[in-house]
Coordinates of C-alpha atoms (C1' of nucleotides) and ligand atoms in Angstrom, one line a residue:
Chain A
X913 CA -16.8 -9.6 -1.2
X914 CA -15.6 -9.1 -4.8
X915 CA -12.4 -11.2 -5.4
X916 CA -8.6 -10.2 -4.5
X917 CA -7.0 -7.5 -6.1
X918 CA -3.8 -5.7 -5.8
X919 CA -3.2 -1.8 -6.5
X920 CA -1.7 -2.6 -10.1
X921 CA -5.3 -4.0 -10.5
X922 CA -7.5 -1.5 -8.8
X923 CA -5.7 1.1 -10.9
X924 CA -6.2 -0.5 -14.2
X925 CA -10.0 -1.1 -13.0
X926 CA -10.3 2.0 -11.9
X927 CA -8.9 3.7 -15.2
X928 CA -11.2 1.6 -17.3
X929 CA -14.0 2.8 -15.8
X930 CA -13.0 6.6 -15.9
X931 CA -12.3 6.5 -19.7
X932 CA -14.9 4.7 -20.8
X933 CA -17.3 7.6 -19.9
X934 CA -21.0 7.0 -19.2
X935 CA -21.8 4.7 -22.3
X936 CA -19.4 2.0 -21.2
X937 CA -17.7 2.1 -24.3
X938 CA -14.4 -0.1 -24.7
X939 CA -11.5 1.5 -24.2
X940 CA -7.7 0.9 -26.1
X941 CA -4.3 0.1 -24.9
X942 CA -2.8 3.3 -25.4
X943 CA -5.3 5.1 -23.8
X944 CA -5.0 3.4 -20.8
X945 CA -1.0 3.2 -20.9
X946 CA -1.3 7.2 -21.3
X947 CA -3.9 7.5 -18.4
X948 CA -1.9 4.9 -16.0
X949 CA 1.9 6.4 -17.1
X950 CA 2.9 2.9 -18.5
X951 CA 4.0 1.3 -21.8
X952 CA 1.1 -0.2 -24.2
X953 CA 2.9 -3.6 -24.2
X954 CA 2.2 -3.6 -20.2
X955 CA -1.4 -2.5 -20.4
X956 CA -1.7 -5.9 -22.7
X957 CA 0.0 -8.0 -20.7
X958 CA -1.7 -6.7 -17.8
X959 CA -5.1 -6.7 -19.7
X960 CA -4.5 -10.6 -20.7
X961 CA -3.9 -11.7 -17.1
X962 CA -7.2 -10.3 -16.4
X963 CA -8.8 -11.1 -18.8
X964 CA -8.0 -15.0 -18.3
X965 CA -9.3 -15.2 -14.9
X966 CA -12.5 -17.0 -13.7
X967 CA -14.2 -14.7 -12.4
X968 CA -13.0 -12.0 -15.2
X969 CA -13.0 -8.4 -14.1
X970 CA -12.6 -6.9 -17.9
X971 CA -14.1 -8.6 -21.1
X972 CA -11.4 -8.2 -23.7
X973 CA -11.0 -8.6 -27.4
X974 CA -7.4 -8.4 -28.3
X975 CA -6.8 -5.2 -31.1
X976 CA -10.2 -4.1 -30.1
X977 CA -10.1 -3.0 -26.7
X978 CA -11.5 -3.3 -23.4
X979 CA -14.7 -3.2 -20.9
X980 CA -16.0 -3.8 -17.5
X981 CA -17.6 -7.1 -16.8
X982 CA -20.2 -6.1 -13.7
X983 CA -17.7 -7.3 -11.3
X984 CA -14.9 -4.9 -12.8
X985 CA -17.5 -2.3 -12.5
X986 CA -18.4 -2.9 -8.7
X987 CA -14.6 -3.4 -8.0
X988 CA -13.9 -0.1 -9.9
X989 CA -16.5 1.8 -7.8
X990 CA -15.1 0.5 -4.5
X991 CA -12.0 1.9 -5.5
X992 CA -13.4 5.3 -6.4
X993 CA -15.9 5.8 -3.6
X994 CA -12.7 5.0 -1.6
X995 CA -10.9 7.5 -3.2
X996 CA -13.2 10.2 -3.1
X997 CA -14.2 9.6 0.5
X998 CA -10.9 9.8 1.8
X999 CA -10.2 13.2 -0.5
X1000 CA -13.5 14.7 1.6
X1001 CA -11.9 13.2 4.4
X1002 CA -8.7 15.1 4.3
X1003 CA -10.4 18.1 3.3
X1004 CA -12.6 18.7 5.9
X1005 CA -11.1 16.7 8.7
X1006 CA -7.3 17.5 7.7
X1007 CA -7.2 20.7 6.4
X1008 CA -5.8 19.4 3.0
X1009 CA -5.8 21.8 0.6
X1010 CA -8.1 20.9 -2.3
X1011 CA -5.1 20.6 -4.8
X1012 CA -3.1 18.1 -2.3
X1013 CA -5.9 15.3 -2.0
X1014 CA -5.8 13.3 -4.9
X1015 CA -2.0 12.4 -4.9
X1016 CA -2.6 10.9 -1.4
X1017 CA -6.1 9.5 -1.8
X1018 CA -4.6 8.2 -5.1
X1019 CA -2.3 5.6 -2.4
X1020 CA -4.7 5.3 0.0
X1021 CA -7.6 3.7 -1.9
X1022 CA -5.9 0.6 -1.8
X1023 CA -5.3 0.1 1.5
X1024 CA -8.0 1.4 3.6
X1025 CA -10.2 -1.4 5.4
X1026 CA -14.3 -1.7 4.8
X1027 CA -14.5 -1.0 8.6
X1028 CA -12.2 2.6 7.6
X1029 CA -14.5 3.3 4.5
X1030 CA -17.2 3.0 6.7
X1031 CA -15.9 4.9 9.6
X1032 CA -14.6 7.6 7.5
X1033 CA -18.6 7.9 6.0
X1034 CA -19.9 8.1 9.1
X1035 CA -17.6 10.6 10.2
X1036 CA -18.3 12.9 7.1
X1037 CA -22.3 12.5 7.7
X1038 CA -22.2 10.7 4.2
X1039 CA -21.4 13.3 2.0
X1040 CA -22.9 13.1 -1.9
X1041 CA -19.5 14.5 -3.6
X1042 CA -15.8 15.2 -3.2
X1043 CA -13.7 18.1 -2.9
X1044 CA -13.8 18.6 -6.6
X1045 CA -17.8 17.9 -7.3
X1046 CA -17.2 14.3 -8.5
X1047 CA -20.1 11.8 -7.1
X1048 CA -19.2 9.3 -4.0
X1049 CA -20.7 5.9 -5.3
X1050 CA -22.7 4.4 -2.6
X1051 CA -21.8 1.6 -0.9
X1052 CA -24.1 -0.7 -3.0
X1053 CA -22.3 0.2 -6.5
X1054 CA -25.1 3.5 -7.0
X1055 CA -24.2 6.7 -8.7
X1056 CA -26.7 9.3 -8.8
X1057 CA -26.2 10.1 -12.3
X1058 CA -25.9 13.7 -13.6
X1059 CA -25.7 15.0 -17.3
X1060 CA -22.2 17.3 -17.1
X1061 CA -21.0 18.7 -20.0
X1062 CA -17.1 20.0 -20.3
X1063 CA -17.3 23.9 -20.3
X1064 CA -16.2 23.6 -23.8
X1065 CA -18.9 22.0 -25.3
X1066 CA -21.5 24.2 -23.2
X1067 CA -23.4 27.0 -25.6
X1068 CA -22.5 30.3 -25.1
X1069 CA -25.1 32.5 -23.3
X1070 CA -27.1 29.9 -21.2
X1071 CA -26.3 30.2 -17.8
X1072 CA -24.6 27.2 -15.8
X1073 CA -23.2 26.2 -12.9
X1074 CA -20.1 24.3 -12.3
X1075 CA -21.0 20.3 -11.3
X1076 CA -17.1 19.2 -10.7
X1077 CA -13.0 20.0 -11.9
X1078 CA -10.5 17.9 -12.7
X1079 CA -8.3 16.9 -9.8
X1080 CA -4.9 15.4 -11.1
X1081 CA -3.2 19.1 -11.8
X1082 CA -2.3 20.7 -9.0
X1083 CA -1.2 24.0 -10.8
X1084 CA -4.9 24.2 -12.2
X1085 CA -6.4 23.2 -9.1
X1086 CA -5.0 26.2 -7.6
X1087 CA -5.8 28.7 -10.4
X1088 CA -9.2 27.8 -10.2
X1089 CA -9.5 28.1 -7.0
X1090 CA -8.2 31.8 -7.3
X1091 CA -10.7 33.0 -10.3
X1092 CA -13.8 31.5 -8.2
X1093 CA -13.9 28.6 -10.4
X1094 CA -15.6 25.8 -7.8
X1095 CA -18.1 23.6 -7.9
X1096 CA -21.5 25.5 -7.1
X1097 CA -19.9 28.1 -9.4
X1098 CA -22.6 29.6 -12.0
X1099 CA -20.9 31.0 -15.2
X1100 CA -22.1 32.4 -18.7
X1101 CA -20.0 32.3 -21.5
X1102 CA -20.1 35.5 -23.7
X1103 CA -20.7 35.0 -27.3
X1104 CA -18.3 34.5 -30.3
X1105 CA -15.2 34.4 -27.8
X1106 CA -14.4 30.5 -28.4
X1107 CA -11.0 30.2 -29.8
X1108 CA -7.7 30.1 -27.6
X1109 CA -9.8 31.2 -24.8
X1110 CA -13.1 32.1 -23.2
X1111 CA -14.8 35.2 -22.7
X1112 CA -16.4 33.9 -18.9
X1113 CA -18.6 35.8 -16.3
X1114 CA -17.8 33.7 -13.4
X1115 CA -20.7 34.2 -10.4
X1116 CA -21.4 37.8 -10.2
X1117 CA -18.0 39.2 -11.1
X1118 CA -17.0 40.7 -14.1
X1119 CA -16.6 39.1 -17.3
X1120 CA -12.7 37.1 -17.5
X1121 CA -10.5 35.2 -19.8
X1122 CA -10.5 32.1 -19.5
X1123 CA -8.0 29.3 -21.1
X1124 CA -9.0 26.6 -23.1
X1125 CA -6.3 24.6 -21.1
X1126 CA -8.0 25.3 -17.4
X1127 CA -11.7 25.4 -19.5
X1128 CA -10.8 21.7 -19.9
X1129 CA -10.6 20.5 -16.5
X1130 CA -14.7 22.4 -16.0
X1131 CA -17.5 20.2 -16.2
X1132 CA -20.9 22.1 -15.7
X1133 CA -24.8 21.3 -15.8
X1134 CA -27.6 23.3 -16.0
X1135 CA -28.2 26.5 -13.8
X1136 CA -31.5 24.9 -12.6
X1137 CA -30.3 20.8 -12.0
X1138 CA -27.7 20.6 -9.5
X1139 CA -29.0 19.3 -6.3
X1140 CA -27.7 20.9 -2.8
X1141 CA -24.6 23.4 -2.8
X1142 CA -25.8 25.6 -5.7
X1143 CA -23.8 28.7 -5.5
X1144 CA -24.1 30.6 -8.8
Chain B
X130 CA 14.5 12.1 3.5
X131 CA 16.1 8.1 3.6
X132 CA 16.4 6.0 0.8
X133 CA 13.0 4.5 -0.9
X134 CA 11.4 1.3 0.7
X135 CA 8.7 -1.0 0.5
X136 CA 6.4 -2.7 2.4
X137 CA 8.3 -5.6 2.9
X138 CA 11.3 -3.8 3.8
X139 CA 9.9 -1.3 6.5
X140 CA 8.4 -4.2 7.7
X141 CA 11.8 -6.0 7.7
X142 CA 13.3 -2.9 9.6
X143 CA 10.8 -2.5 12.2
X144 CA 11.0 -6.0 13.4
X145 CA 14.8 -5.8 13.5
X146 CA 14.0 -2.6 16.0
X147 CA 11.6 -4.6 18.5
X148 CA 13.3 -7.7 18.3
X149 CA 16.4 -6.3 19.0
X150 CA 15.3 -4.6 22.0
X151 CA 16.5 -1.6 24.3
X152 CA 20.3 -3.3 23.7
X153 CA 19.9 -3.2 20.1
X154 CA 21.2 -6.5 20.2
X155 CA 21.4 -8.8 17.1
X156 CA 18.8 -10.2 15.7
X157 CA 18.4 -14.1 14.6
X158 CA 17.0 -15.2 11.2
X159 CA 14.9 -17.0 12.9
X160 CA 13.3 -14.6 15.5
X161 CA 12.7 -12.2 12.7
X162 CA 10.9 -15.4 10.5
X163 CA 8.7 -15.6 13.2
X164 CA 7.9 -12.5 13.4
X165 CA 7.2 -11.9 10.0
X166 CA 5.5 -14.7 9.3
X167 CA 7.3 -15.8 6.5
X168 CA 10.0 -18.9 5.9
X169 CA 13.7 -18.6 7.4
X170 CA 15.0 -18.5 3.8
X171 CA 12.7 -16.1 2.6
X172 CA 14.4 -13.6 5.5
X173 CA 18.0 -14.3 4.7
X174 CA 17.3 -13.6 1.4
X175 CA 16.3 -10.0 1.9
X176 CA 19.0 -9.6 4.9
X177 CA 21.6 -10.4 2.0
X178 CA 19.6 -7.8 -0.1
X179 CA 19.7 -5.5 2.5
X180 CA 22.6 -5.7 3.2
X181 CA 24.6 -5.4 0.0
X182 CA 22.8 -2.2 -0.8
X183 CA 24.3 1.0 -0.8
X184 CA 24.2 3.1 2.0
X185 CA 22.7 0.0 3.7
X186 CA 19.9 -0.1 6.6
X187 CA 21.1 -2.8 8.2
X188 CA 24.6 -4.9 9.4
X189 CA 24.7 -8.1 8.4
X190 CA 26.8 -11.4 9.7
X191 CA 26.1 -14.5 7.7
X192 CA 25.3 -16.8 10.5
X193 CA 25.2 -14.2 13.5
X194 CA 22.2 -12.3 12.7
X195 CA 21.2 -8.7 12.0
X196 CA 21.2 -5.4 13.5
X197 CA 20.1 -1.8 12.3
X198 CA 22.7 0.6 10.9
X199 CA 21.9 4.3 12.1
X200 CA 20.3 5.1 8.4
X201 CA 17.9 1.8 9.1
X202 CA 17.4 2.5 12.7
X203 CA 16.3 6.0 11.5
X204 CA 13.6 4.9 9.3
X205 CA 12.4 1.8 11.3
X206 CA 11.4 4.6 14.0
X207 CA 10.0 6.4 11.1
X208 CA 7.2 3.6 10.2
X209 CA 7.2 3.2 13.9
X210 CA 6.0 6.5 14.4
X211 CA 3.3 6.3 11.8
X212 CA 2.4 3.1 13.3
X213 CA 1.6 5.0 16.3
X214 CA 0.2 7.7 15.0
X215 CA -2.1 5.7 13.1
X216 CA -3.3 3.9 15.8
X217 CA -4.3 7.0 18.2
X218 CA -6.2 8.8 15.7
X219 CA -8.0 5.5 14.7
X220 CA -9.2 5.4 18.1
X221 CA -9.6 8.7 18.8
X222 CA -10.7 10.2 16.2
X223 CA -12.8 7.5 13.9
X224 CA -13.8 5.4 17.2
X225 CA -12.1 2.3 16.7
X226 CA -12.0 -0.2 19.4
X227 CA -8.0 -0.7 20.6
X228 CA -8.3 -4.2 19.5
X229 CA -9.1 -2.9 16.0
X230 CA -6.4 -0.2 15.2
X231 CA -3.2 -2.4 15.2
X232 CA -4.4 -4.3 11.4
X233 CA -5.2 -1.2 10.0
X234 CA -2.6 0.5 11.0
X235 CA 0.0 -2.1 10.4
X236 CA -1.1 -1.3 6.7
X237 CA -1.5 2.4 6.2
X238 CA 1.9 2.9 8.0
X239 CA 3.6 2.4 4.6
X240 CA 1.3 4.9 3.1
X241 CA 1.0 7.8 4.6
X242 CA 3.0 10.9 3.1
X243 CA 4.7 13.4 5.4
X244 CA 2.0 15.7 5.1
X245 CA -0.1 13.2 6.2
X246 CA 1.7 12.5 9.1
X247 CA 1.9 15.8 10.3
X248 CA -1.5 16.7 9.8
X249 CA -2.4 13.2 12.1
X250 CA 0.1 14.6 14.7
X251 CA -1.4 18.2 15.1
X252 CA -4.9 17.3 14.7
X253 CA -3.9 15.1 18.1
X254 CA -2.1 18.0 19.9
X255 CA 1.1 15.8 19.1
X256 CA 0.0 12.7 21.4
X257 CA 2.8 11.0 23.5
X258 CA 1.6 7.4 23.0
X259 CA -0.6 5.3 21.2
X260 CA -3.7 3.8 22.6
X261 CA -1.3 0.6 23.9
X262 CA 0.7 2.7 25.9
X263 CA 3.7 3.0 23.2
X264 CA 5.8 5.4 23.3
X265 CA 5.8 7.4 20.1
X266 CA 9.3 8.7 18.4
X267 CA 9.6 12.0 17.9
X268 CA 9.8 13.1 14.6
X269 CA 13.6 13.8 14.9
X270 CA 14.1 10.3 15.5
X271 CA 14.2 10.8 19.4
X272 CA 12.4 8.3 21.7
X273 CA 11.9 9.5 25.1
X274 CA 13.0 6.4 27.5
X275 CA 11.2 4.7 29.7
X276 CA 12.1 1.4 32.1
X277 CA 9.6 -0.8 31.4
X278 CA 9.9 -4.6 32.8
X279 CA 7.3 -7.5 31.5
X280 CA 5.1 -7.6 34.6
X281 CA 6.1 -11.6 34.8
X282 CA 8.9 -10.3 36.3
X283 CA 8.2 -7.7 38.2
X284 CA 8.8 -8.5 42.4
X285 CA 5.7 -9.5 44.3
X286 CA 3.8 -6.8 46.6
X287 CA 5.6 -3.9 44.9
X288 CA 3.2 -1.0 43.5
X289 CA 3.3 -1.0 39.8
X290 CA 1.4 0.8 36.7
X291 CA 0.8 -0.6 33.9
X292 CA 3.1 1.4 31.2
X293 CA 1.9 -0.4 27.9
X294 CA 0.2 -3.5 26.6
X295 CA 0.8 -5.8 23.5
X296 CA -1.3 -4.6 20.4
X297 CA -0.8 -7.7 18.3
X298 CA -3.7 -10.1 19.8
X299 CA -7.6 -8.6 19.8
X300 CA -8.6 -11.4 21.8
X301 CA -6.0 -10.5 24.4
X302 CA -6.7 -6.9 24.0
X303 CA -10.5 -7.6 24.9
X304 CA -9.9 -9.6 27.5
X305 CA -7.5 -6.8 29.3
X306 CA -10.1 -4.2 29.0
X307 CA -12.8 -6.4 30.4
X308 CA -10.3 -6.3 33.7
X309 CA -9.2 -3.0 33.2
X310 CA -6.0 -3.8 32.6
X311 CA -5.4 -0.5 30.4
X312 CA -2.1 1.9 30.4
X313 CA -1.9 3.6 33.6
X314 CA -3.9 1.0 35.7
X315 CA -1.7 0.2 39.1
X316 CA -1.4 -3.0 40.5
X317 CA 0.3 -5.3 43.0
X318 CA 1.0 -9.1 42.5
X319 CA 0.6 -10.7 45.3
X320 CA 3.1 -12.6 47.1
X321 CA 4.0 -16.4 45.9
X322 CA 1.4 -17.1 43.3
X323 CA 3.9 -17.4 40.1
X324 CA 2.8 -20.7 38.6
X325 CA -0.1 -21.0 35.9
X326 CA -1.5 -17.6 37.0
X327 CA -1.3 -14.5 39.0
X328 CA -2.6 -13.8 41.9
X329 CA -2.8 -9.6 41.4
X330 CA -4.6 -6.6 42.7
X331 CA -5.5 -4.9 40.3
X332 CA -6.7 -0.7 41.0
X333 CA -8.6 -0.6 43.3
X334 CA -10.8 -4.2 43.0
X335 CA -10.5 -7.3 44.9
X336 CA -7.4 -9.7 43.6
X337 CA -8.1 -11.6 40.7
X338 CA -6.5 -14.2 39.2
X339 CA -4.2 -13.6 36.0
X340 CA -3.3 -16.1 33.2
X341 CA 0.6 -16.4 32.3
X342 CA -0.3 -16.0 29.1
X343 CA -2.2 -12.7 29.3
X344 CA 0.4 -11.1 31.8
X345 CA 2.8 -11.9 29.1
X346 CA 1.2 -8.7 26.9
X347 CA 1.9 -6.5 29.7
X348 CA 4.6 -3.9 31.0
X349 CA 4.8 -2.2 33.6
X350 CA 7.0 0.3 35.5
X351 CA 7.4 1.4 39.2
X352 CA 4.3 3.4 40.6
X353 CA 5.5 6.6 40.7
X354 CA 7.3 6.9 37.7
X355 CA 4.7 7.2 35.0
X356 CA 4.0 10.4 33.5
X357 CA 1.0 12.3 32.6
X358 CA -2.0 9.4 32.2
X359 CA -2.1 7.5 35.6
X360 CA -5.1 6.3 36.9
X361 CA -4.0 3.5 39.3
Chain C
dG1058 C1' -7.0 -5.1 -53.6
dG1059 C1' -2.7 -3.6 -51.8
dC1060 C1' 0.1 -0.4 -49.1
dC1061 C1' 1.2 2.4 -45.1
dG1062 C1' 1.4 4.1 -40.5
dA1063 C1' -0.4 3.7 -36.1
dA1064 C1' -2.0 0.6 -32.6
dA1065 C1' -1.4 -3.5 -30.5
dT1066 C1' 0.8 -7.7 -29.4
dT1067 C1' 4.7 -10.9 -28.8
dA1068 C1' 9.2 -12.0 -27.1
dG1069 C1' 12.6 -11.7 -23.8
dG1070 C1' 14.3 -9.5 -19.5
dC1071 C1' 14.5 -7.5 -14.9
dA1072 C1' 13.3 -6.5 -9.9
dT1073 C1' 10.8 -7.7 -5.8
dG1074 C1' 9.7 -11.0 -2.5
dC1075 C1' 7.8 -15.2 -1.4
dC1076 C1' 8.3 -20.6 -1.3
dT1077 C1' 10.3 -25.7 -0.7
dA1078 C1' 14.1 -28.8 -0.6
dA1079 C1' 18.8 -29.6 -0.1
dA1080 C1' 23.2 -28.3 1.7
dT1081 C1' 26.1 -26.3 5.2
dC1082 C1' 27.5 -24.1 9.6
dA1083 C1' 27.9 -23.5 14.6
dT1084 C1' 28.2 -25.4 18.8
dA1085 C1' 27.0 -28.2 22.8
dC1086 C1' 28.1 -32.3 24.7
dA1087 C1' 29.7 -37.1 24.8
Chain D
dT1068 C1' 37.9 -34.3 19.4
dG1069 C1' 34.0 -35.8 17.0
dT1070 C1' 29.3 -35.8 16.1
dA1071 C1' 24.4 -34.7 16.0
dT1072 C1' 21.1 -31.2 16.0
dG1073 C1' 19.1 -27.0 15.1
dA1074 C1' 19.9 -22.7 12.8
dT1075 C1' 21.0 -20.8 8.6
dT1076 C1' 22.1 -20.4 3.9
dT1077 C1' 22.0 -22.0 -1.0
dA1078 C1' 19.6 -23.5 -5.1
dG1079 C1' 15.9 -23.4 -7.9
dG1080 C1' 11.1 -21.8 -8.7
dC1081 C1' 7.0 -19.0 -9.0
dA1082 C1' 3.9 -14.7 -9.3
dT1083 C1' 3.4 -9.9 -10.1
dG1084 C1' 4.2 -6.1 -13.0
dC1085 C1' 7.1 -3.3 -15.2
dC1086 C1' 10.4 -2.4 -19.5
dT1087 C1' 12.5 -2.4 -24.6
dA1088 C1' 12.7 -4.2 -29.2
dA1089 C1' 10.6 -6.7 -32.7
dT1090 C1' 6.6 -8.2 -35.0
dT1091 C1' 1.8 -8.4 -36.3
dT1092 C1' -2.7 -6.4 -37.1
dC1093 C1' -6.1 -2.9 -38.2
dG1094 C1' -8.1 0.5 -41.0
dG1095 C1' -7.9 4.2 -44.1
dC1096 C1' -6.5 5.5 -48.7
dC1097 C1' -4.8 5.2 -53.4
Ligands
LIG917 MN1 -4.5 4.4 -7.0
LIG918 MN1 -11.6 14.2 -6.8
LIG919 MN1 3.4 -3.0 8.2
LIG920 MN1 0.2 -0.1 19.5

DNA sequence: GGCCGAAATTAGGCATGCCTAAATCATACA
DNA sequence: TGTATGATTTAGGCATGCCTAATTTCGGCC
């Protein structure tokens, strides 16, 4: 029962977590006001507010950016096991396709009930992931963690298998979806081909092209570590 | 495709529609403060807001009260459709109780995108009511008509079937389903008993004895005229 | 150590939508 | 034809959350 927030809030939360990546690391102003679409001098305001309350959510040094205080971080999870429930949700029970889920899920975190969360959970059979590979939190605040590495950073050669995508572009979405490019997804990258694009055997097809823009939006592991719907 | 709204004003809208009833009679400040929930002044604030907007959802006489112009009639029947909509696949689909579905729904309805919408509908084979007994609008706007009379005032010893039920009180709603007083049920109030309580019949069990209060949630229409779910 | 540009904050405003307290209006009835 | 009473509106405020413009701070570089 984690104090009460509005979607302005949850939003901000939820950005902090997403962009402070795995080591918790503060994040700035701006690159929250690019992530949420809003001017820096909002993002500070809003980050003061926040910041002032007892209970905080955030622990903020002003110039120096921000971080989740443990109850930012549970509030932020909520939000995103919300939103990646009801993306699975539409998928599989509404026939969404998988580039239209995160513009609705985007509203409806916010406003689903615990009873819906839980409803929708059951429903699914508790799925691990979403539509795009990215882990449901459980309940309790617990991620199973997972070392993904962008596509871009993986060495050529050593064979992997795509863990999730990014879901806020629509047009990419959909151009993955066409070259094979899913989650469960194994690809090898072809040697000295790193520059405006990659050179890309995706599953067993021939070799491809592949942008550095839609490379990106790829985050892969190990051909050996992912758990469940291996495809590759 | 109607102008953009909020929360508040859907809500605003909406309340104009049932408080206004099949007459679409005006509607007091007052009635709708009630409804709401909020202050008297706090409405004829937003009436005034309303109604000096540009094509405008509502007609407005300073000290007469309120109706719905066509464009506001149009999207009060909107939200009342996702209202609706909400509500049946909440219980039929995610197994809430019909005491549970009204909160949640009351919610969501502001949230849900036209795709959304329509992939509730056809996953529900385009349901006629909700699990109240509601009629739900069409998506052209059209509402198919139906007599319905508050069963306090419906004539003694005349067959009747209960058409629809209030959603807006769980207790009540749990108390009705105890009895089985559910859409569709017939029954006969028996001759002069119209003080505190009811005297009714109701299916097929011995008379029982109804609270004012509870018949007050109910409706009913004659017992031949209900289509498709009759049970009495 | 001082300067410069980028990042961040402060200052001042606006829109929405709620509130309380104080007028004012409509109207029933004396 | 007043008048009182309840309904309604006006006046003034507050919280949220966004904006633009102006100012301050940080950090790297000469
Ligand atoms: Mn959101
Ligand atoms: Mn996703
Ligand atoms: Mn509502
Ligand atoms: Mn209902």
């Amino acid at each position: 029962m984690t104090a009460k927030t509005t979607e302005a809030v949850d939003d901000y939360l939820k950005a902090i977590l997403e962009l402070s990546g795995p080591a918790a690391e503060r994040v700035t102003s701006n690159a929250l006001a690019a992530h949420l679409d809003v001017r820096p001098a909002s993002v500070t305001g809003m980050l003061q507010k926040l910041a002032e309350q007892q209970p905080s959510f955030v622990k903020y040094e002003k110039h120096y950016g921000v971080r989740l205080s443990e109850l930012g971080k549970r509030r932020a999870l909520e939000v995103q096991r919300h939103h990646r429930l009801i993306e699975r949700f539409l998928h599989d029970v509404l026939d969404f396709a998988w580039d239209e889920v995160h513009e609705e899920a985007e509203r409806l975190e916010h406003y689903i009930s615990e009873r819906l969360e839980d409803r929708i959970a059951a429903k699914l059979g508790f799925p691990e992931t979403d539509p795009h590979g990215h882990i449901i939190p459980e309940k309790d605040g617990e991620v199973a963690e997972r070392k993904e590495i962008a596509l871009s950073q993986w060495p050529c050669a050593v064979p992997a298998v795509i863990s999730s995508v990014s879901d806020r572009d629509p047009n990419a979405l959909r151009e993955m979806k066409r070259m094979g490019l899913v989650p469960g997804t194994g690809l090898i990258v072809k040697p000295g081909t790193r520059y405006a694009s990659l050179l890309v055997r995706i599953g067993a097809q021939a070799p491809t092209r592949l942008s550095r823009e839609l490379a990106s939006g790829i985050k892969v592991v190990e051909r050996r570590t992912l758990t469940g719907n291996a495809r590759g």
